[in-house]
Amino acid sequence: MTTREQREAALKEAGYNTFLLRSRDVYIDLLTDSGTSAMSDRQWAGLMLGDEAYAGSENFYHLEEAVRRFYGYRHVIPTHQGRGAEHILSRILIRPGDVVPGNMYFTTTRLHQELAGATFTDVIIDEAHDPASEHPFKGDVDLEKLERVLKENPGRVPYVSVAATVNMAGGQPISLANLREVRALASRYGTRVILDATRVAENAWFIQQREPGQQGRPVADIVRELCSLTDGCTMSAKKDPLANIGGFLAVNDDEIAEQARNLVVVYEGLHTYGGMAGRDMEAVAIGIEESVQDDHIRARVGQVLYLGEKLRRWGIPIVVPVGGHGVFLDAKRFLPHVPQEHYPAQALAAALYLDSGVRAMERGIVSAGRDPQTGEERKPRLELVRLTIPRRVYTQAHMDVTAESVYCVFEEREKIRGLRMVFEPKFLRFFQARFEPIGGRLM
Ligand SMILES: *Cc1c(COP(=O)(O)O)cnc(C)c1O
C-alpha cells in the first residue's frame, strides 16, 4: 500500500501513463489480463517436466496435441506470444495494397497488417461503437459492410480477421450464427477467415449463456465449433490459456504452415519452440485444457460481471453488456468536460491510480494512434478505461475495493483535468507515451 503523496510522485515520474508505473507502487493491478493469471498446481508441476532440447522437445508435442484436441487445427507453429504469430501470418498472407476487414481493430494485430502493406477496415456492427447498446453480441460482423469490402476489392482481401471476443469493444462476443455467415460469405468470395483466438473460451461462454439453442452445451464443444468455422488462428497464450508467456499460430493449410515454419526460424526460434522454453510450452498445453472447463470460465467471467454490476447499480457509466475480461468505464460520459484531444480516458486511469493505487489502462484515442496515411490522430467513438481482471488472482474483496475507488473518483469527477502528450513513440504509442496535466495538476 502507498500514500497519496507517494502515488502523486509515482504518477508524475511515470508521465501519467499507467504502463510506466513500477508494479511495486501498484496496489490492485488491473492493467491487463495478459500473462498476469495465476498458474494452477498442474501447470506449475508441468514446468518441472520441461524438456529443454533445442529440437523436438516433448513439450512441443504436448502443445500440438492440445491445440489439435481443443481447437482442431492441424498445424501448430509456436511463437513467443500473440504478436509473434500475427507478424508471421501477416507476412505470409498480405501483399502491399491488400485490404483486411475485421470486427474492430486490435492494436498489435492491425499494426502487423499495416506493416505488411494492408489497410484494415472495420466491419463490426454499429452497436459495437455504442457503449450503451445492450446488444448481446456486439462482436458480430455487419455482413453488408463485409460484403461491400469483398465486392469492392476482388482478389485483394487475403482474409477476414475475426476476433473472439472483441477486446477494443469491451470484451464483446461474436455469435456462432454470425461467424457461420461470415464463413459462408468468405468462401463465396474465395477468401479465408482467420480467428484471433485470444479469448475464444470466454466468447464460447457468452454463446452458451445467450445464443438460442446453445444452452447447456459444454464450452469446450462451442470452442471447437468456433475454430472449425475458420482457416486458422493467432493465439496469445497469455490470455485464455492461463500461461505467463507464449503463443502460437495454427492453420489447416499445408502450404501456409510450411511457409510459417520457414519464417518462424528467422524471427522467433526453431519451429518446435518458437521463442518459448520447453517448460512454458508444457504450461500452455495444460492451461489450454483448463481454460475450456465450464466451472473455470463461469467463475472467471462471473467475477468480471460482479464488478460490472456493482458499478452499474451505482450509476457509473460503463460499457454494457459487461464483457468477458474486464469492465470498461465510459470516459466520455464520466468526464464530459474533458475534450477527446485532452485524452479523457488517460486522465481517468491516472486519477483512479491516484485515488487508491488501482492500476487500469486507457483504451481510447491514445491506443488508436495515428492514421498511417494522413498522420492525423484517429478519434474512436469509444473512449474507455479498462479495468482488466487477471484470471484466478483476485478475490471478491479486491473487486469491492476497486468499485469503491471508482465511486470516489466519480464523486470528484468535475475536478479532473485533461492531459497534454509530451512524448509520443512511433509505434503502439499507448505503451510508452508521456503526458502532463493541463494546468499543472491532474485534480
Ligand atoms: C493480447 C492480444 C493480442 C496480442 O497478444 P500478445 O501476446 O500480447 O502479443 C492479440 N489480440 C488480442 C485480442 C489481444 O488481446
Short mmCIF file of C-alpha atoms and ligand atoms in Angstrom, two decimals:
data_model
loop_
_atom_site.label_atom_id
_atom_site.label_comp_id
_atom_site.label_asym_id
_atom_site.label_seq_id
_atom_site.Cartn_x
_atom_site.Cartn_y
_atom_site.Cartn_z
CA MET A 1 0.00 0.00 0.00
CA THR A 2 1.10 3.54 -0.70
CA THR A 3 0.14 7.01 0.48
CA ARG A 4 -1.48 9.58 -1.77
CA GLU A 5 1.78 11.60 -1.74
CA GLN A 6 3.75 8.54 -2.90
CA ARG A 7 1.25 7.88 -5.66
CA GLU A 8 1.35 11.50 -6.77
CA ALA A 9 5.14 11.27 -7.13
CA ALA A 10 4.98 7.88 -8.86
CA LEU A 11 2.39 9.12 -11.33
CA LYS A 12 4.46 12.19 -12.22
CA GLU A 13 7.55 10.01 -12.65
CA ALA A 14 5.52 7.73 -14.96
CA GLY A 15 4.40 10.61 -17.18
CA TYR A 16 0.74 9.94 -16.20
CA ASN A 17 0.89 6.67 -18.12
CA THR A 18 -0.07 3.62 -16.04
CA PHE A 19 2.17 1.44 -18.28
CA LEU A 20 5.18 3.32 -16.92
CA LEU A 21 4.43 2.75 -13.22
CA ARG A 22 6.54 0.29 -11.28
CA SER A 23 4.49 -2.67 -10.10
CA ARG A 24 5.68 -2.19 -6.51
CA ASP A 25 3.79 1.13 -6.49
CA VAL A 26 0.54 -0.60 -7.51
CA TYR A 27 -2.00 -1.99 -5.00
CA ILE A 28 -4.51 -3.83 -7.21
CA ASP A 29 -3.21 -4.40 -10.72
CA LEU A 30 -5.95 -4.33 -13.35
CA LEU A 31 -3.70 -3.09 -16.16
CA THR A 32 -4.21 -6.23 -18.21
CA ASP A 33 -5.20 -9.88 -18.09
CA SER A 34 -2.19 -10.68 -20.29
CA GLY A 35 0.28 -13.08 -18.67
CA THR A 36 -0.97 -11.99 -15.23
CA SER A 37 -3.05 -15.07 -14.44
CA ALA A 38 -2.13 -17.43 -11.61
CA MET A 39 -0.99 -20.77 -12.98
CA SER A 40 -2.54 -23.86 -11.43
CA ASP A 41 -0.74 -26.54 -9.42
CA ARG A 42 -0.90 -28.72 -12.54
CA GLN A 43 0.74 -26.03 -14.66
CA TRP A 44 3.50 -25.50 -12.10
CA ALA A 45 4.07 -29.24 -11.98
CA GLY A 46 4.26 -29.13 -15.78
CA LEU A 47 7.12 -26.63 -15.59
CA MET A 48 9.18 -29.31 -13.85
CA LEU A 49 8.73 -31.57 -16.88
CA GLY A 50 10.38 -29.06 -19.20
CA ASP A 51 12.25 -30.86 -21.96
CA GLU A 52 14.75 -28.19 -22.97
CA ALA A 53 16.09 -29.98 -26.03
CA TYR A 54 16.75 -27.48 -28.81
CA ALA A 55 14.77 -29.54 -31.32
CA GLY A 56 11.78 -31.84 -30.98
CA SER A 57 11.05 -31.12 -27.30
CA GLU A 58 8.43 -33.45 -25.81
CA ASN A 59 6.54 -30.37 -24.60
CA PHE A 60 6.05 -29.16 -28.17
CA TYR A 61 4.21 -32.39 -28.97
CA HIS A 62 2.01 -31.92 -25.90
CA LEU A 63 1.21 -28.41 -27.08
CA GLU A 64 0.46 -29.62 -30.60
CA GLU A 65 -1.80 -32.32 -29.20
CA ALA A 66 -3.69 -29.81 -27.01
CA VAL A 67 -4.22 -27.40 -29.92
CA ARG A 68 -5.46 -30.20 -32.17
CA ARG A 69 -7.77 -31.57 -29.49
CA PHE A 70 -9.30 -28.35 -28.18
CA TYR A 71 -9.15 -26.03 -31.22
CA GLY A 72 -8.96 -28.58 -34.03
CA TYR A 73 -6.28 -27.02 -36.26
CA ARG A 74 -3.80 -29.37 -37.92
CA HIS A 75 -0.58 -27.35 -37.83
CA VAL A 76 0.82 -25.52 -34.81
CA ILE A 77 3.70 -23.06 -35.01
CA PRO A 78 4.74 -21.82 -31.54
CA THR A 79 5.71 -18.15 -31.09
CA HIS A 80 6.94 -16.08 -28.14
CA GLN A 81 3.47 -14.51 -27.76
CA GLY A 82 0.45 -13.48 -29.81
CA ARG A 83 2.08 -10.69 -31.80
CA GLY A 84 4.80 -13.06 -32.99
CA ALA A 85 2.07 -15.16 -34.64
CA GLU A 86 0.43 -12.01 -36.07
CA HIS A 87 3.73 -10.92 -37.57
CA ILE A 88 4.37 -14.24 -39.31
CA LEU A 89 0.82 -14.65 -40.56
CA SER A 90 0.69 -11.07 -41.91
CA ARG A 91 3.97 -11.51 -43.77
CA ILE A 92 2.75 -14.72 -45.40
CA LEU A 93 -0.77 -13.74 -46.41
CA ILE A 94 -0.66 -9.97 -47.07
CA ARG A 95 0.59 -8.22 -50.22
CA PRO A 96 1.03 -4.42 -50.37
CA GLY A 97 -2.30 -2.79 -51.28
CA ASP A 98 -4.43 -5.54 -49.71
CA VAL A 99 -7.46 -4.84 -47.52
CA VAL A 100 -8.16 -6.74 -44.29
CA PRO A 101 -11.70 -6.44 -42.92
CA GLY A 102 -12.26 -7.25 -39.28
CA ASN A 103 -14.62 -6.93 -36.31
CA MET A 104 -12.90 -3.85 -34.87
CA TYR A 105 -9.16 -3.35 -34.76
CA PHE A 106 -6.74 -4.63 -32.17
CA THR A 107 -3.55 -2.61 -31.62
CA THR A 108 -0.84 -5.18 -32.42
CA THR A 109 -2.96 -7.10 -34.96
CA ARG A 110 -3.67 -4.00 -37.06
CA LEU A 111 -0.08 -2.77 -36.84
CA HIS A 112 1.28 -6.04 -38.24
CA GLN A 113 -1.33 -5.94 -41.01
CA GLU A 114 -0.31 -2.35 -41.85
CA LEU A 115 3.42 -3.08 -41.69
CA ALA A 116 2.84 -5.86 -44.25
CA GLY A 117 1.16 -3.29 -46.54
CA ALA A 118 -2.55 -3.80 -45.87
CA THR A 119 -5.27 -1.36 -44.88
CA PHE A 120 -7.51 -2.51 -42.05
CA THR A 121 -11.27 -1.88 -42.50
CA ASP A 122 -13.66 -2.10 -39.58
CA VAL A 123 -16.77 -4.17 -40.43
CA ILE A 124 -18.19 -4.68 -36.94
CA ILE A 125 -21.89 -3.89 -36.32
CA ASP A 126 -22.64 -0.24 -35.42
CA GLU A 127 -23.86 -1.25 -31.94
CA ALA A 128 -20.26 -2.15 -31.00
CA HIS A 129 -19.32 1.53 -31.14
CA ASP A 130 -22.14 2.49 -28.78
CA PRO A 131 -21.18 1.85 -25.13
CA ALA A 132 -24.84 1.95 -24.05
CA SER A 133 -26.22 -0.55 -26.59
CA GLU A 134 -27.39 -3.76 -24.86
CA HIS A 135 -26.93 -5.92 -27.99
CA PRO A 136 -25.96 -9.43 -26.73
CA PHE A 137 -23.35 -9.99 -29.48
CA LYS A 138 -21.61 -6.67 -30.04
CA GLY A 139 -18.69 -8.57 -31.58
CA ASP A 140 -20.81 -9.57 -34.60
CA VAL A 141 -19.68 -8.67 -38.11
CA ASP A 142 -22.01 -6.44 -40.16
CA LEU A 143 -22.45 -8.77 -43.14
CA GLU A 144 -23.42 -5.94 -45.52
CA LYS A 145 -20.29 -3.99 -44.63
CA LEU A 146 -18.19 -7.14 -45.12
CA GLU A 147 -19.76 -7.99 -48.46
CA ARG A 148 -19.16 -4.43 -49.70
CA VAL A 149 -15.44 -4.73 -48.86
CA LEU A 150 -15.22 -8.15 -50.56
CA LYS A 151 -17.07 -6.89 -53.66
CA GLU A 152 -15.05 -3.67 -53.99
CA ASN A 153 -11.66 -5.36 -53.57
CA PRO A 154 -11.66 -8.52 -55.69
CA GLY A 155 -8.51 -10.56 -55.12
CA ARG A 156 -7.27 -8.01 -52.56
CA VAL A 157 -8.73 -9.46 -49.38
CA PRO A 158 -6.31 -12.16 -48.13
CA TYR A 159 -8.51 -13.00 -45.14
CA VAL A 160 -11.24 -11.77 -42.85
CA SER A 161 -9.83 -11.04 -39.40
CA VAL A 162 -12.31 -12.18 -36.72
CA ALA A 163 -11.69 -11.66 -33.02
CA ALA A 164 -13.47 -13.63 -30.29
CA THR A 165 -14.08 -11.76 -28.00
CA VAL A 166 -13.56 -8.19 -29.26
CA ASN A 167 -11.16 -6.57 -26.82
CA MET A 168 -11.48 -2.95 -28.02
CA ALA A 169 -15.30 -3.05 -27.94
CA GLY A 170 -15.21 -4.07 -24.28
CA GLY A 171 -14.66 -7.84 -24.41
CA GLN A 172 -17.81 -8.37 -26.51
CA PRO A 173 -18.61 -11.77 -28.07
CA ILE A 174 -19.40 -12.78 -31.63
CA SER A 175 -22.30 -15.24 -32.07
CA LEU A 176 -21.95 -18.67 -33.67
CA ALA A 177 -24.70 -17.78 -36.13
CA ASN A 178 -22.81 -14.68 -37.25
CA LEU A 179 -19.48 -16.49 -37.62
CA ARG A 180 -21.24 -19.14 -39.75
CA GLU A 181 -22.47 -16.35 -42.06
CA VAL A 182 -19.01 -14.79 -42.19
CA ARG A 183 -17.57 -18.18 -43.14
CA ALA A 184 -20.14 -18.65 -45.91
CA LEU A 185 -19.56 -15.14 -47.28
CA ALA A 186 -15.76 -15.53 -47.21
CA SER A 187 -16.00 -18.88 -49.01
CA ARG A 188 -18.29 -17.38 -51.64
CA TYR A 189 -15.66 -14.72 -52.35
CA GLY A 190 -12.81 -17.23 -52.20
CA THR A 191 -11.05 -15.81 -49.14
CA ARG A 192 -10.06 -17.12 -45.72
CA VAL A 193 -11.22 -16.47 -42.16
CA ILE A 194 -8.52 -16.09 -39.52
CA LEU A 195 -9.54 -16.13 -35.86
CA ASP A 196 -7.91 -14.06 -33.13
CA ALA A 197 -8.50 -16.85 -30.60
CA THR A 198 -7.05 -14.98 -27.63
CA ARG A 199 -10.31 -15.12 -25.64
CA VAL A 200 -12.27 -17.74 -27.56
CA ALA A 201 -13.26 -19.67 -24.40
CA GLU A 202 -14.76 -16.53 -22.84
CA ASN A 203 -16.58 -15.94 -26.13
CA ALA A 204 -17.92 -19.51 -26.05
CA TRP A 205 -19.23 -18.95 -22.53
CA PHE A 206 -21.33 -15.98 -23.71
CA ILE A 207 -22.67 -18.11 -26.58
CA GLN A 208 -23.69 -20.78 -24.08
CA GLN A 209 -25.42 -18.15 -21.93
CA ARG A 210 -27.07 -16.05 -24.63
CA GLU A 211 -27.42 -17.70 -28.03
CA PRO A 212 -30.66 -19.53 -28.77
CA GLY A 213 -30.16 -23.32 -28.90
CA GLN A 214 -26.72 -23.26 -27.22
CA GLN A 215 -27.78 -23.54 -23.56
CA GLY A 216 -26.23 -26.42 -21.68
CA ARG A 217 -23.70 -27.16 -24.41
CA PRO A 218 -20.18 -27.52 -22.96
CA VAL A 219 -17.87 -24.54 -23.54
CA ALA A 220 -15.23 -26.91 -24.96
CA ASP A 221 -17.70 -28.00 -27.66
CA ILE A 222 -18.55 -24.44 -28.64
CA VAL A 223 -14.85 -23.51 -28.78
CA ARG A 224 -14.25 -26.39 -31.22
CA GLU A 225 -17.11 -25.27 -33.43
CA LEU A 226 -15.96 -21.63 -33.47
CA CYS A 227 -12.50 -22.73 -34.58
CA SER A 228 -13.90 -25.15 -37.16
CA LEU A 229 -15.50 -22.20 -38.97
CA THR A 230 -12.09 -20.62 -39.57
CA ASP A 231 -8.93 -21.49 -41.53
CA GLY A 232 -6.51 -20.75 -38.75
CA CYS A 233 -5.84 -18.66 -35.68
CA THR A 234 -3.34 -16.49 -33.91
CA MET A 235 -3.22 -17.03 -30.15
CA SER A 236 -1.78 -15.18 -27.20
CA ALA A 237 -1.32 -17.92 -24.60
CA LYS A 238 -1.09 -15.11 -22.03
CA LYS A 239 -4.88 -14.68 -22.03
CA ASP A 240 -7.35 -17.62 -22.14
CA PRO A 241 -4.66 -20.36 -21.95
CA LEU A 242 -3.61 -19.20 -18.46
CA ALA A 243 0.14 -19.01 -19.07
CA ASN A 244 2.53 -16.19 -18.21
CA ILE A 245 4.13 -16.19 -21.65
CA GLY A 246 3.64 -17.84 -25.02
CA GLY A 247 1.53 -18.01 -28.14
CA PHE A 248 1.12 -19.80 -31.45
CA LEU A 249 -0.11 -19.68 -34.98
CA ALA A 250 -2.35 -22.58 -36.03
CA VAL A 251 -3.57 -23.32 -39.56
CA ASN A 252 -5.06 -26.16 -41.57
CA ASP A 253 -3.39 -25.37 -44.90
CA ASP A 254 -0.15 -27.36 -45.50
CA GLU A 255 1.43 -24.71 -47.72
CA ILE A 256 0.83 -21.82 -45.27
CA ALA A 257 2.14 -24.00 -42.44
CA GLU A 258 5.31 -24.72 -44.39
CA GLN A 259 5.89 -21.01 -45.01
CA ALA A 260 5.22 -20.24 -41.34
CA ARG A 261 7.72 -22.89 -40.21
CA ASN A 262 10.19 -21.27 -42.53
CA LEU A 263 9.63 -17.72 -41.23
CA VAL A 264 9.46 -18.68 -37.56
CA VAL A 265 13.13 -19.70 -37.60
CA VAL A 266 14.03 -16.18 -38.79
CA TYR A 267 12.07 -14.21 -36.21
CA GLU A 268 11.20 -16.43 -33.23
CA GLY A 269 13.17 -19.67 -32.94
CA LEU A 270 13.07 -23.23 -34.23
CA HIS A 271 9.61 -24.46 -35.31
CA THR A 272 9.38 -26.75 -32.28
CA TYR A 273 9.79 -23.96 -29.70
CA GLY A 274 9.24 -20.59 -31.42
CA GLY A 275 10.74 -18.48 -28.64
CA MET A 276 9.34 -20.45 -25.70
CA ALA A 277 11.20 -22.65 -23.24
CA GLY A 278 10.03 -26.27 -23.24
CA ARG A 279 8.55 -25.80 -19.77
CA ASP A 280 6.48 -22.86 -20.97
CA MET A 281 5.01 -24.92 -23.80
CA GLU A 282 4.00 -27.51 -21.18
CA ALA A 283 2.28 -24.82 -19.09
CA VAL A 284 0.41 -23.60 -22.19
CA ALA A 285 -0.66 -27.14 -23.13
CA ILE A 286 -2.10 -27.73 -19.65
CA GLY A 287 -3.61 -24.23 -19.49
CA ILE A 288 -5.49 -24.77 -22.76
CA GLU A 289 -7.26 -27.77 -21.26
CA GLU A 290 -8.12 -25.90 -18.04
CA SER A 291 -9.35 -22.84 -19.92
CA VAL A 292 -12.30 -24.59 -21.55
CA GLN A 293 -13.70 -26.12 -18.34
CA ASP A 294 -17.19 -24.75 -17.67
CA ASP A 295 -16.57 -24.28 -13.93
CA HIS A 296 -13.43 -22.26 -14.55
CA ILE A 297 -14.91 -19.98 -17.15
CA ARG A 298 -18.10 -19.44 -15.14
CA ALA A 299 -16.03 -18.27 -12.15
CA ARG A 300 -13.75 -16.17 -14.34
CA VAL A 301 -16.41 -14.25 -16.23
CA GLY A 302 -18.60 -14.24 -13.11
CA GLN A 303 -16.01 -12.16 -11.27
CA VAL A 304 -15.95 -9.61 -14.09
CA LEU A 305 -19.76 -9.45 -14.04
CA TYR A 306 -19.71 -8.96 -10.25
CA LEU A 307 -17.58 -5.82 -10.56
CA GLY A 308 -19.52 -4.55 -13.56
CA GLU A 309 -22.95 -4.98 -11.99
CA LYS A 310 -21.82 -3.22 -8.85
CA LEU A 311 -20.61 -0.16 -10.76
CA ARG A 312 -23.72 -0.16 -12.89
CA ARG A 313 -26.00 -0.20 -9.84
CA TRP A 314 -24.14 2.86 -8.55
CA GLY A 315 -24.85 4.75 -11.77
CA ILE A 316 -21.27 4.74 -13.05
CA PRO A 317 -21.12 4.88 -16.87
CA ILE A 318 -19.64 1.59 -18.15
CA VAL A 319 -19.81 -0.34 -21.39
CA VAL A 320 -22.80 -2.70 -21.38
CA PRO A 321 -23.28 -5.63 -21.53
CA VAL A 322 -20.27 -6.26 -19.26
CA GLY A 323 -17.59 -8.10 -21.25
CA GLY A 324 -15.55 -11.22 -20.62
CA HIS A 325 -12.20 -9.98 -19.35
CA GLY A 326 -12.79 -6.58 -17.87
CA VAL A 327 -15.10 -3.73 -17.01
CA PHE A 328 -14.74 -0.72 -19.27
CA LEU A 329 -15.50 2.77 -17.90
CA ASP A 330 -17.00 5.15 -20.45
CA ALA A 331 -14.68 8.16 -20.10
CA LYS A 332 -16.79 10.31 -22.44
CA ARG A 333 -19.74 10.17 -20.06
CA PHE A 334 -17.55 10.06 -16.94
CA LEU A 335 -15.63 13.24 -17.87
CA PRO A 336 -17.89 15.12 -20.33
CA HIS A 337 -15.95 18.35 -19.63
CA VAL A 338 -12.66 16.91 -20.99
CA PRO A 339 -12.49 17.00 -24.83
CA GLN A 340 -11.12 13.88 -26.58
CA GLU A 341 -7.96 15.82 -27.67
CA HIS A 342 -7.11 16.07 -23.96
CA TYR A 343 -7.14 12.29 -23.51
CA PRO A 344 -10.01 11.84 -21.01
CA ALA A 345 -9.54 8.06 -20.60
CA GLN A 346 -5.81 8.50 -19.97
CA ALA A 347 -6.62 11.16 -17.35
CA LEU A 348 -9.28 8.96 -15.73
CA ALA A 349 -6.90 5.99 -15.43
CA ALA A 350 -4.36 8.33 -13.80
CA ALA A 351 -6.98 9.71 -11.38
CA LEU A 352 -8.04 6.19 -10.33
CA TYR A 353 -4.43 5.28 -9.57
CA LEU A 354 -4.00 8.49 -7.59
CA ASP A 355 -7.10 7.70 -5.52
CA SER A 356 -6.30 4.14 -4.46
CA GLY A 357 -3.32 2.60 -6.25
CA VAL A 358 -5.63 0.59 -8.56
CA ARG A 359 -3.98 0.39 -11.96
CA ALA A 360 -6.18 0.40 -15.08
CA MET A 361 -5.38 1.31 -18.69
CA GLU A 362 -6.54 3.59 -21.49
CA ARG A 363 -8.46 2.21 -24.48
CA GLY A 364 -9.36 5.30 -26.47
CA ILE A 365 -7.66 7.94 -28.60
CA VAL A 366 -4.17 7.20 -27.27
CA SER A 367 -4.47 3.46 -28.09
CA ALA A 368 -6.00 4.24 -31.50
CA GLY A 369 -2.83 6.10 -32.60
CA ARG A 370 -2.44 7.90 -35.92
CA ASP A 371 -3.64 7.12 -39.43
CA PRO A 372 -0.53 5.92 -41.33
CA GLN A 373 -1.63 7.79 -44.48
CA THR A 374 -2.63 11.21 -43.10
CA GLY A 375 -0.68 11.24 -39.84
CA GLU A 376 -3.81 12.55 -38.08
CA GLU A 377 -4.91 11.17 -34.72
CA ARG A 378 -7.67 8.59 -35.11
CA LYS A 379 -10.64 9.56 -32.97
CA PRO A 380 -12.50 6.40 -31.94
CA ARG A 381 -16.08 6.72 -30.76
CA LEU A 382 -15.16 4.60 -27.75
CA GLU A 383 -13.05 6.42 -25.16
CA LEU A 384 -12.64 3.84 -22.41
CA VAL A 385 -10.71 2.89 -19.29
CA ARG A 386 -10.28 -0.86 -18.95
CA LEU A 387 -10.34 -2.50 -15.52
CA THR A 388 -8.94 -5.85 -16.60
CA ILE A 389 -9.30 -8.82 -14.29
CA PRO A 390 -6.42 -11.33 -14.19
CA ARG A 391 -7.61 -14.96 -14.03
CA ARG A 392 -7.52 -16.79 -10.69
CA VAL A 393 -5.70 -13.94 -8.91
CA TYR A 394 -8.01 -11.59 -7.03
CA THR A 395 -10.87 -12.09 -4.58
CA GLN A 396 -14.28 -10.53 -4.37
CA ALA A 397 -12.88 -8.15 -1.71
CA HIS A 398 -10.43 -6.75 -4.27
CA MET A 399 -13.36 -6.13 -6.60
CA ASP A 400 -15.14 -4.27 -3.79
CA VAL A 401 -12.11 -2.04 -3.10
CA THR A 402 -11.84 -1.31 -6.83
CA ALA A 403 -15.53 -0.46 -7.13
CA GLU A 404 -15.37 1.86 -4.12
CA SER A 405 -12.37 3.69 -5.54
CA VAL A 406 -14.12 4.17 -8.90
CA TYR A 407 -17.07 5.55 -6.95
CA CYS A 408 -14.83 8.03 -5.06
CA VAL A 409 -13.31 9.24 -8.32
CA PHE A 410 -16.80 9.55 -9.82
CA GLU A 411 -17.82 11.80 -6.92
CA GLU A 412 -14.85 14.07 -7.66
CA ARG A 413 -15.01 13.83 -11.45
CA GLU A 414 -15.54 17.57 -12.03
CA LYS A 415 -12.09 18.31 -10.59
CA ILE A 416 -10.26 16.04 -13.07
CA ARG A 417 -8.47 17.85 -15.90
CA GLY A 418 -7.19 16.65 -19.24
CA LEU A 419 -3.63 15.87 -20.33
CA ARG A 420 -1.19 17.03 -22.97
CA MET A 421 1.07 14.44 -24.67
CA VAL A 422 4.71 15.43 -24.27
CA PHE A 423 6.38 12.31 -25.69
CA GLU A 424 4.92 10.19 -28.48
CA PRO A 425 6.54 6.92 -29.65
CA LYS A 426 6.14 5.98 -33.30
CA PHE A 427 4.60 2.52 -32.81
CA LEU A 428 1.88 1.46 -30.32
CA ARG A 429 2.26 4.81 -28.60
CA PHE A 430 -0.01 3.97 -25.64
CA PHE A 431 2.67 1.74 -24.10
CA GLN A 432 5.32 4.43 -23.65
CA ALA A 433 3.77 7.88 -24.27
CA ARG A 434 4.25 10.54 -21.58
CA PHE A 435 1.83 13.24 -20.51
CA GLU A 436 1.49 16.36 -18.37
CA PRO A 437 -1.73 17.64 -16.82
CA ILE A 438 -3.16 20.73 -18.48
CA GLY A 439 -2.96 23.48 -15.87
CA GLY A 440 -0.22 21.67 -13.91
CA ARG A 441 -2.43 19.45 -11.69
CA LEU A 442 -4.44 16.35 -12.58
CA MET A 443 -7.12 17.23 -9.99
C1 LIG B 1 -3.11 -9.51 -26.28
C2 LIG B 1 -3.77 -9.61 -27.57
C3 LIG B 1 -3.06 -9.86 -28.74
C4 LIG B 1 -1.55 -9.90 -28.79
O1 LIG B 1 -1.00 -10.87 -28.00
P1 LIG B 1 0.39 -10.68 -27.19
O2 LIG B 1 0.59 -11.99 -26.52
O3 LIG B 1 0.18 -9.54 -26.23
O4 LIG B 1 1.45 -10.37 -28.17
C5 LIG B 1 -3.78 -10.01 -29.92
N1 LIG B 1 -5.12 -9.90 -29.94
C6 LIG B 1 -5.84 -9.64 -28.83
C7 LIG B 1 -7.32 -9.52 -28.92
C8 LIG B 1 -5.19 -9.48 -27.61
O5 LIG B 1 -5.90 -9.19 -26.51
#
